[in-house]
Tab-separated table of C-alpha atoms in Angstrom:
chain	number	residue	atom	x	y	z
O	1	MET	CA	5.475	8.867	2.818
O	2	SER	CA	2.298	9.316	4.826
O	3	HIS	CA	-0.971	10.958	4.451
O	4	ASP	CA	-2.261	12.871	7.608
O	5	SER	CA	-5.805	13.902	7.120
O	6	THR	CA	-7.272	17.038	8.582
O	7	ALA	CA	-10.616	16.517	7.078
O	8	ALA	CA	-12.321	14.638	10.108
O	9	PRO	CA	-12.612	17.209	12.904
O	10	GLU	CA	-15.422	15.286	14.424
O	11	SER	CA	-13.664	12.099	14.823
O	12	THR	CA	-10.267	13.698	15.993
O	13	ALA	CA	-12.294	15.851	18.506
O	14	ARG	CA	-13.823	12.762	20.124
O	15	LYS	CA	-12.695	12.582	23.691
O	16	LEU	CA	-11.614	9.512	25.415
O	17	SER	CA	-14.085	8.032	27.853
O	18	GLY	CA	-13.193	7.952	31.565
O	19	ARG	CA	-12.340	4.351	31.798
O	20	ARG	CA	-9.985	4.301	28.923
O	21	ARG	CA	-6.379	5.437	29.383
O	22	LYS	CA	-4.310	7.250	26.825
O	23	GLU	CA	-1.076	5.333	27.668
O	24	ILE	CA	-2.737	1.915	27.425
O	25	VAL	CA	-2.261	0.203	24.053
O	26	ALA	CA	-4.243	-2.959	23.301
O	27	VAL	CA	-2.987	-5.364	20.614
O	28	LEU	CA	-5.692	-7.778	19.139
O	29	LEU	CA	-4.336	-11.046	18.100
O	30	PHE	CA	-6.142	-13.554	15.906
O	31	SER	CA	-5.124	-17.240	14.973
O	32	GLY	CA	-3.427	-17.510	11.754
O	33	GLY	CA	-1.873	-14.020	11.729
O	34	PRO	CA	1.786	-13.672	10.713
O	35	ILE	CA	4.064	-13.384	13.433
O	36	PHE	CA	6.352	-10.507	12.021
O	37	GLU	CA	3.322	-7.987	11.962
O	38	SER	CA	2.089	-9.176	15.358
O	39	SER	CA	5.405	-8.593	16.937
O	40	ILE	CA	5.841	-5.020	15.767
O	41	PRO	CA	3.395	-3.376	18.201
O	42	LEU	CA	4.315	-5.777	20.840
O	43	SER	CA	8.018	-4.474	20.645
O	44	VAL	CA	7.280	-0.891	20.170
O	45	PHE	CA	4.655	-0.511	23.030
O	46	GLY	CA	5.365	-3.351	25.180
O	47	ILE	CA	9.207	-3.012	26.207
O	48	ASP	CA	10.243	-0.575	28.746
O	49	ARG	CA	12.857	1.832	27.257
O	50	GLN	CA	12.675	4.746	29.420
O	51	ASP	CA	16.372	4.545	30.099
O	52	ALA	CA	16.721	5.513	26.347
O	53	GLY	CA	14.273	8.476	26.538
O	54	VAL	CA	11.186	6.705	25.250
O	55	PRO	CA	8.077	7.253	27.355
O	56	ARG	CA	6.488	4.038	28.629
O	57	TYR	CA	3.156	2.607	27.360
O	58	ARG	CA	1.109	-0.129	29.115
O	59	LEU	CA	0.584	-3.032	26.687
O	60	LEU	CA	-2.455	-5.291	26.808
O	61	VAL	CA	-2.202	-8.417	24.583
O	62	CYS	CA	-5.837	-9.544	23.591
O	63	ALA	CA	-7.095	-12.472	21.994
O	64	GLY	CA	-9.627	-11.838	19.384
O	65	GLU	CA	-10.879	-15.319	19.460
O	66	ASP	CA	-10.646	-18.531	21.414
O	67	GLY	CA	-7.090	-19.762	21.560
O	68	PRO	CA	-4.399	-21.076	21.312
O	69	LEU	CA	-3.743	-18.841	18.401
O	70	ARG	CA	-1.525	-20.425	15.775
O	71	THR	CA	0.844	-18.144	13.883
O	72	THR	CA	3.737	-18.550	11.310
O	73	GLY	CA	5.690	-21.684	11.497
O	74	GLY	CA	2.988	-23.477	13.651
O	75	LEU	CA	3.737	-21.619	16.761
O	76	GLU	CA	0.956	-21.395	19.311
O	77	LEU	CA	0.399	-18.325	21.401
O	78	THR	CA	-1.703	-17.739	24.343
O	79	ALA	CA	-2.701	-14.066	24.895
O	80	PRO	CA	-3.087	-13.159	28.533
O	81	GLN	CA	-6.054	-10.935	27.866
O	82	GLY	CA	-9.454	-11.291	26.203
O	83	LEU	CA	-11.750	-8.899	24.252
O	84	GLU	CA	-12.790	-7.385	27.578
O	85	ALA	CA	-9.347	-5.851	28.230
O	86	ILE	CA	-9.793	-3.611	25.219
O	87	SER	CA	-12.230	-1.527	27.194
O	88	ARG	CA	-9.223	0.076	29.157
O	89	ALA	CA	-7.246	0.923	26.045
O	90	GLY	CA	-6.794	4.318	24.555
O	91	THR	CA	-5.172	2.744	21.452
O	92	VAL	CA	-6.084	-0.578	19.885
O	93	VAL	CA	-3.897	-2.165	17.266
O	94	VAL	CA	-5.045	-4.746	14.831
O	95	PRO	CA	-1.507	-6.150	13.350
O	96	ALA	CA	-2.930	-8.341	10.634
O	97	TRP	CA	-5.807	-10.470	9.622
O	98	ARG	CA	-5.313	-14.109	8.683
O	99	SER	CA	-7.241	-14.021	5.363
O	100	ILE	CA	-8.668	-11.202	3.370
O	101	THR	CA	-11.331	-13.531	2.044
O	102	SER	CA	-13.104	-14.512	5.331
O	103	PRO	CA	-14.846	-12.256	7.949
O	104	PRO	CA	-13.322	-11.483	11.281
O	105	PRO	CA	-15.464	-12.634	14.405
O	106	GLU	CA	-18.354	-10.551	15.026
O	107	GLU	CA	-17.544	-10.213	18.597
O	108	ALA	CA	-14.110	-8.609	17.932
O	109	LEU	CA	-15.768	-6.076	15.485
O	110	ASP	CA	-18.223	-5.155	18.226
O	111	ALA	CA	-15.346	-4.634	20.607
O	112	LEU	CA	-13.543	-2.259	18.085
O	113	ARG	CA	-16.731	-0.447	17.353
O	114	ARG	CA	-17.304	0.263	21.009
O	115	ALA	CA	-13.617	1.350	21.440
O	116	HIS	CA	-13.957	3.824	18.526
O	117	GLU	CA	-17.258	5.305	19.844
O	118	GLU	CA	-15.543	5.846	23.328
O	119	GLY	CA	-12.661	7.837	21.729
O	120	ALA	CA	-9.986	5.030	21.378
O	121	ARG	CA	-7.547	5.339	18.427
O	122	ILE	CA	-7.760	2.446	16.238
O	123	VAL	CA	-4.902	1.183	14.260
O	124	GLY	CA	-4.818	-1.475	11.297
O	125	LEU	CA	-1.309	-2.690	10.137
O	126	CYS	CA	-1.220	-4.342	6.686
O	127	THR	CA	-4.202	-6.530	6.325
O	128	GLY	CA	-5.542	-5.430	9.637
O	129	ALA	CA	-7.245	-2.745	7.463
O	130	PHE	CA	-9.644	-5.370	6.555
O	131	VAL	CA	-10.818	-5.933	9.959
O	132	LEU	CA	-11.211	-2.052	10.547
O	133	ALA	CA	-13.111	-1.894	7.206
O	134	ALA	CA	-15.557	-5.021	8.164
O	135	ALA	CA	-16.234	-2.964	11.317
O	136	GLY	CA	-17.133	0.010	9.276
O	137	LEU	CA	-14.483	2.187	10.768
O	138	LEU	CA	-13.036	3.106	7.454
O	139	ASP	CA	-16.166	4.177	5.779
O	140	SER	CA	-15.687	7.531	3.911
O	141	ARG	CA	-12.061	7.623	5.201
O	142	PRO	CA	-8.735	7.423	3.436
O	143	ALA	CA	-6.774	4.189	4.130
O	144	THR	CA	-4.002	1.989	3.070
O	145	THR	CA	-2.827	-1.553	3.066
O	146	HIS	CA	-0.231	-3.721	1.354
O	147	TRP	CA	-0.205	-2.730	-2.314
O	148	MET	CA	-0.923	-6.309	-3.192
O	149	TYR	CA	-4.210	-6.289	-1.369
O	150	ALA	CA	-5.335	-2.720	-2.005
O	151	PRO	CA	-7.581	-3.682	-5.029
O	152	THR	CA	-9.300	-6.209	-3.144
O	153	LEU	CA	-9.947	-3.900	-0.309
O	154	ALA	CA	-11.274	-1.147	-2.645
O	155	LYS	CA	-13.679	-3.446	-4.363
O	156	ARG	CA	-15.018	-5.159	-1.159
O	157	TYR	CA	-15.292	-1.938	0.668
O	158	PRO	CA	-16.155	0.772	-2.114
O	159	SER	CA	-16.770	3.383	0.482
O	160	VAL	CA	-12.957	3.324	1.681
O	161	HIS	CA	-10.835	5.644	-0.113
O	162	VAL	CA	-7.820	3.216	-0.571
O	163	ASP	CA	-4.503	4.682	-1.621
O	164	PRO	CA	-1.808	1.960	-2.159
O	165	ARG	CA	0.965	4.576	-2.637
O	166	GLU	CA	1.056	5.371	1.020
O	167	LEU	CA	3.404	3.729	3.798
O	168	PHE	CA	0.813	4.773	6.300
O	169	VAL	CA	-2.440	7.036	6.626
O	170	ASP	CA	-3.192	8.868	9.637
O	171	ASP	CA	-6.940	9.949	9.619
O	172	GLY	CA	-6.872	11.201	13.206
O	173	ASP	CA	-8.564	8.377	15.200
O	174	VAL	CA	-8.264	5.759	12.690
O	175	LEU	CA	-4.833	4.860	11.173
O	176	THR	CA	-3.746	2.056	8.631
O	177	SER	CA	-0.259	1.106	7.368
O	178	ALA	CA	0.924	-0.799	4.341
O	179	GLY	CA	2.685	-4.215	4.789
O	180	THR	CA	5.356	-5.650	7.102
O	181	ALA	CA	7.959	-2.942	7.818
O	182	ALA	CA	5.443	-0.034	7.092
O	183	GLY	CA	3.924	-1.177	10.461
O	184	ILE	CA	7.119	-0.042	12.033
O	185	ASP	CA	6.839	3.305	10.360
O	186	LEU	CA	3.259	3.807	11.542
O	187	CYS	CA	4.100	2.921	15.094
O	188	LEU	CA	6.956	5.296	15.201
O	189	HIS	CA	4.521	7.898	13.866
O	190	ILE	CA	2.098	7.150	16.792
O	191	VAL	CA	5.122	7.754	19.315
O	192	ARG	CA	6.087	10.839	17.606
O	193	THR	CA	2.425	12.094	17.688
O	194	ASP	CA	2.092	11.195	21.542
O	195	HIS	CA	5.691	12.321	22.627
O	196	GLY	CA	7.447	14.296	19.988
O	197	ASN	CA	10.519	13.741	17.497
O	198	GLU	CA	12.916	13.274	20.187
O	199	ALA	CA	11.029	10.283	21.780
O	200	ALA	CA	10.542	8.808	18.404
O	201	GLY	CA	14.138	9.263	17.325
O	202	ALA	CA	15.238	7.545	20.493
O	203	LEU	CA	12.969	4.566	19.682
O	204	ALA	CA	14.201	4.395	15.979
O	205	ARG	CA	17.800	4.241	17.132
O	206	ARG	CA	17.074	1.346	19.539
O	207	LEU	CA	15.092	-0.502	16.688
O	208	VAL	CA	18.066	0.412	14.213
O	209	VAL	CA	15.570	1.901	11.681
O	210	PRO	CA	15.131	5.375	10.227
O	211	PRO	CA	12.968	7.738	12.110
O	212	ARG	CA	11.184	8.582	8.950
O	213	ARG	CA	11.241	6.839	5.573
O	214	SER	CA	10.764	8.831	2.451
O	215	GLY	CA	8.739	7.625	-0.521
O	216	GLY	CA	5.856	5.330	-0.433
O	217	GLN	CA	4.897	1.960	-1.941
O	218	GLU	CA	5.208	2.850	-5.520
O	219	ARG	CA	8.610	1.197	-5.913
O	220	TYR	CA	7.264	-2.106	-4.734
O	221	LEU	CA	4.038	-2.158	-6.939
O	222	ASP	CA	3.663	-5.301	-8.988
O	223	ARG	CA	2.159	-5.883	-12.220
O	224	SER	CA	0.475	-9.050	-11.432
O	225	LEU	CA	-3.310	-9.600	-11.703
O	226	PRO	CA	-5.673	-10.242	-8.849
O	227	GLU	CA	-6.950	-13.697	-8.717
O	228	GLU	CA	-10.538	-12.484	-9.033
O	229	ILE	CA	-9.853	-11.227	-12.467
O	230	GLY	CA	-8.568	-14.539	-13.643
O	231	ALA	CA	-11.843	-15.992	-15.008
O	232	ASP	CA	-13.287	-12.740	-16.322
O	233	PRO	CA	-13.316	-11.793	-20.033
O	234	LEU	CA	-11.351	-8.508	-19.180
O	235	ALA	CA	-8.335	-10.696	-18.034
O	236	GLU	CA	-7.331	-11.389	-21.566
O	237	VAL	CA	-7.510	-7.613	-22.353
O	238	VAL	CA	-5.471	-6.802	-19.430
O	239	ALA	CA	-2.986	-9.369	-20.223
O	240	TRP	CA	-2.659	-8.187	-23.753
O	241	ALA	CA	-2.071	-4.627	-22.547
O	242	LEU	CA	0.744	-5.801	-20.264
O	243	GLU	CA	2.432	-7.590	-23.130
O	244	HIS	CA	2.157	-4.528	-25.366
O	245	LEU	CA	3.044	-1.619	-23.171
O	246	HIS	CA	5.894	-0.857	-25.776
O	247	GLU	CA	3.050	0.071	-28.259
O	248	GLN	CA	0.991	3.424	-28.311
O	249	PHE	CA	-2.414	2.523	-27.665
O	250	ASP	CA	-5.154	3.986	-25.481
O	251	VAL	CA	-8.031	3.071	-23.388
O	252	GLU	CA	-10.385	3.109	-26.441
O	253	THR	CA	-8.336	0.387	-28.036
O	254	LEU	CA	-8.716	-1.868	-24.879
O	255	ALA	CA	-12.518	-1.200	-24.823
O	256	ALA	CA	-12.499	-2.237	-28.432
O	257	ARG	CA	-10.626	-5.442	-27.725
O	258	ALA	CA	-13.213	-6.081	-25.132
O	259	TYR	CA	-16.016	-5.461	-27.398
O	260	MET	CA	-17.399	-2.993	-25.041
O	261	SER	CA	-18.115	0.772	-25.198
O	262	ARG	CA	-15.655	3.024	-23.439
O	263	ARG	CA	-18.289	3.720	-20.746
O	264	THR	CA	-19.037	-0.056	-20.220
O	265	PHE	CA	-15.371	-0.781	-20.192
O	266	ASP	CA	-14.662	1.793	-17.595
O	267	ARG	CA	-17.313	0.571	-15.282
O	268	ARG	CA	-16.290	-3.150	-15.657
O	269	PHE	CA	-12.666	-2.284	-15.243
O	270	ARG	CA	-13.102	-0.281	-12.060
O	271	SER	CA	-15.412	-2.800	-10.503
O	272	LEU	CA	-12.937	-5.573	-11.003
O	273	THR	CA	-9.647	-3.845	-10.148
O	274	GLY	CA	-10.819	-0.771	-8.127
O	275	SER	CA	-8.864	1.530	-10.594
O	276	ALA	CA	-9.790	3.720	-13.489
O	277	PRO	CA	-8.464	2.059	-16.597
O	278	LEU	CA	-6.492	5.156	-17.676
O	279	GLN	CA	-4.821	5.587	-14.475
O	280	TRP	CA	-3.959	1.917	-14.359
O	281	LEU	CA	-2.375	2.084	-17.826
O	282	ILE	CA	-0.249	5.187	-16.945
O	283	THR	CA	0.848	3.285	-13.778
O	284	GLN	CA	1.866	0.293	-15.698
O	285	ARG	CA	3.938	2.206	-18.321
O	286	VAL	CA	5.676	4.046	-15.510
O	287	LEU	CA	6.506	0.695	-13.737
O	288	GLN	CA	7.817	-0.572	-16.937
O	289	ALA	CA	10.057	2.478	-17.309
O	290	GLN	CA	11.128	1.978	-13.738
O	291	ARG	CA	12.377	-1.581	-14.578
O	292	LEU	CA	14.054	-0.431	-17.747
O	293	LEU	CA	16.035	2.276	-15.878
O	294	GLU	CA	16.946	-0.120	-13.280
O	295	THR	CA	17.971	-3.074	-15.799
O	296	SER	CA	19.333	-1.406	-19.038
O	297	ASP	CA	21.428	1.515	-20.354
O	298	TYR	CA	18.712	2.801	-22.568
O	299	SER	CA	18.421	6.532	-22.655
O	300	VAL	CA	15.501	8.052	-21.046
O	301	ASP	CA	14.279	8.931	-24.603
O	302	GLU	CA	14.505	5.294	-25.464
O	303	VAL	CA	12.938	4.167	-22.391
O	304	ALA	CA	9.853	6.525	-23.257
O	305	GLY	CA	9.531	5.015	-26.520
O	306	ARG	CA	9.867	1.452	-25.279
O	307	CYS	CA	7.013	2.133	-22.557
O	308	GLY	CA	4.492	3.533	-24.944
O	309	PHE	CA	4.802	7.139	-24.060
O	310	ARG	CA	4.559	9.582	-26.880
O	311	SER	CA	7.390	11.810	-25.678
O	312	PRO	CA	10.215	11.737	-22.924
O	313	VAL	CA	8.185	14.892	-21.741
O	314	ALA	CA	5.127	12.629	-20.970
O	315	LEU	CA	7.351	9.972	-19.359
O	316	ARG	CA	9.087	12.621	-17.092
O	317	GLY	CA	5.728	14.030	-15.932
O	318	HIS	CA	4.137	10.745	-14.957
O	319	PHE	CA	7.111	9.343	-13.443
O	320	ARG	CA	7.585	12.368	-11.180
O	321	ARG	CA	3.978	12.374	-10.203
O	322	GLN	CA	4.042	8.721	-9.233
O	323	LEU	CA	7.560	8.205	-7.958
O	324	GLY	CA	8.461	11.638	-6.854
O	325	SER	CA	11.684	11.672	-8.904
O	326	SER	CA	12.781	12.258	-12.509
O	327	PRO	CA	13.893	9.269	-14.521
O	328	ALA	CA	17.423	10.181	-14.596
O	329	ALA	CA	17.618	10.840	-10.890
O	330	TYR	CA	16.007	7.714	-9.988
O	331	ARG	CA	18.360	5.732	-12.256
O	332	ALA	CA	21.390	7.461	-10.513
O	333	ALA	CA	20.078	6.811	-6.982
O	334	TYR	CA	19.185	3.136	-7.877
O	335	ARG	CA	22.691	2.426	-9.278
O	336	ALA	CA	24.450	4.243	-6.435
O	337	ARG	CA	22.941	1.614	-4.136
O	338	ARG	CA	24.048	-1.378	-6.492
O	339	PRO	CA	27.282	-2.991	-6.489
O	340	GLN	CA	29.439	-2.277	-9.636
O	341	SER	CA	29.227	-5.835	-10.728
O	342	GLU	CA	25.324	-5.934	-10.784
O	343	ARG	CA	24.973	-2.772	-12.972
O	344	PRO	CA	24.064	-3.089	-16.564
O	345	VAL	CA	26.862	-2.725	-19.193
O	346	ASP	CA	26.479	-1.219	-22.704
O	347	PRO	CA	27.225	-4.239	-24.999
O	348	ASP	CA	27.784	-1.895	-27.827
O	349	PRO	CA	30.280	0.867	-26.423
O	350	ALA	CA	31.470	1.516	-29.921
O	351	GLY	CA	28.121	2.387	-31.225
O	352	ALA	CA	28.033	-0.322	-33.929
O	353	GLY	CA	24.195	-0.414	-33.770
O	354	ALA	CA	23.848	-3.727	-32.046
O	355	PRO	CA	20.767	-3.941	-29.827
O	356	ARG	CA	21.258	-3.390	-26.299
O	357	PRO	CA	19.384	-6.117	-24.340
O	358	THR	CA	17.918	-5.567	-20.917
O	359	ALA	CA	19.104	-7.541	-17.886
O	360	PRO	CA	16.282	-9.868	-16.797
O	361	ALA	CA	14.180	-8.286	-14.050
O	362	GLU	CA	13.876	-9.941	-10.736
O	363	PRO	CA	10.598	-12.276	-10.705
O	364	ALA	CA	7.449	-10.653	-9.273
O	365	ALA	CA	6.388	-11.771	-6.118
O	366	LEU	CA	3.111	-13.688	-6.748
O	367	SER	CA	0.513	-14.505	-4.047
O	368	PRO	CA	-2.949	-15.845	-3.841
O	369	GLU	CA	-4.233	-12.117	-4.040
O	370	GLY	CA	-1.779	-10.382	-6.487
O	371	SER	CA	-2.856	-6.951	-7.536
O	372	VAL	CA	-3.181	-4.509	-10.238
O	373	PRO	CA	-1.634	-1.269	-8.965
O	374	PHE	CA	-3.798	1.839	-9.110
O	375	GLN	CA	-4.261	5.197	-7.674
O	376	THR	CA	-7.586	6.212	-6.111
O	377	ARG	CA	-9.982	9.024	-6.974
O	378	ARG	CA	-9.120	10.828	-3.585
O	379	THR	CA	-5.484	11.111	-3.938
O	380	ALA	CA	-4.463	10.450	-7.555
O	381	ALA	CA	-2.921	13.384	-9.221
O	382	PRO	CA	-4.825	14.681	-12.166
O	383	VAL	CA	-3.495	13.529	-15.542
O	384	PRO	CA	-3.077	16.369	-17.961
O	385	ALA	CA	-4.552	15.979	-21.476
O	386	ALA	CA	-2.163	15.044	-24.134
O	387	ALA	CA	0.455	14.147	-21.730
O	388	GLY	CA	0.063	10.616	-21.253
O	389	VAL	CA	-1.470	7.838	-23.272
O	390	PRO	CA	-1.678	8.743	-26.862
O	391	GLY	CA	-5.212	9.522	-28.198
O	392	GLN	CA	-6.523	9.956	-24.782
O	393	ARG	CA	-8.236	13.327	-24.499
O	394	SER	CA	-9.059	13.459	-20.540
O	395	ALA	CA	-9.099	11.317	-17.639
O	396	PRO	CA	-12.309	9.234	-17.015
């Protein structure tokens, strides 16, 4: 799933300056960057695959700061070029940034700004979006990053329209991707944009990956909380909501538990998580439904009730909007990919009335920067009244 913006004619019409070449791709590396994300653009743009029908790019590997550059596993890298080499590139890729809590070097930000002003295409993979945002290149633009870091990006840079659902976002001359493998999706998209489907398909075959992946990041969203919310009074309310998703309650209930008016609660919640509380609550209910569909034999009607939806119709509507599939179709597709031995078995086939326990869900991946999943104001689908959380008249 991708977002191709057509709302930035001024940026997409900017011409490349005379000293820059369209076929030259500069990859900007920093110390502490993960080696996997760093290797993706190096492999896509740095290897000659003309024998397979893939047009050749000229790769410049540039150090964004003084070296040696340390990466995953204690490896040290020495980049053959410095920041000055970026001045020749028509495309500049920032694979990842070492820490979303620390500012990138100002010299590197200046180089990115100059490149953008001179018509270069700027690409941020995963946490590389934080570098682009720090340079001001994502202001008033749609962007994505790893779902786990999306709330932090939205909170730190409120002018950026962050969408954690997308695998990548193409806004013309500025592009961003979600984490890890989504960087491959975006690099293939760049090749497809430059040289067509046939070239991108040939490259995908060489990399043994699909030319296009369907869906977005929704299936990977976690329900863990951002570290920043841990000491806030709202943390207890959010934790309570996650523990009681099987009950029918609305945002007014959460505001009352926080001893706040609805308006104040909405403002505080959005400032902490980057999400409107109603959309966050609906997303959590859908994620819980997703888990039950994967790990139990409950009917869709039962799943709806156990996730706090007033009716199966409400579940189906929100499930399709967020995951692009009906609950029944999602379960069928999920089980088709699972070995028979791992599929849930009804412990009460005779219908004796014994409860059907759910299989334990796989543990959520935690990190120093966990996230509360959300959908942003620019791309989230509108929530119909009376279709989602009970007692909720309209979306905030």
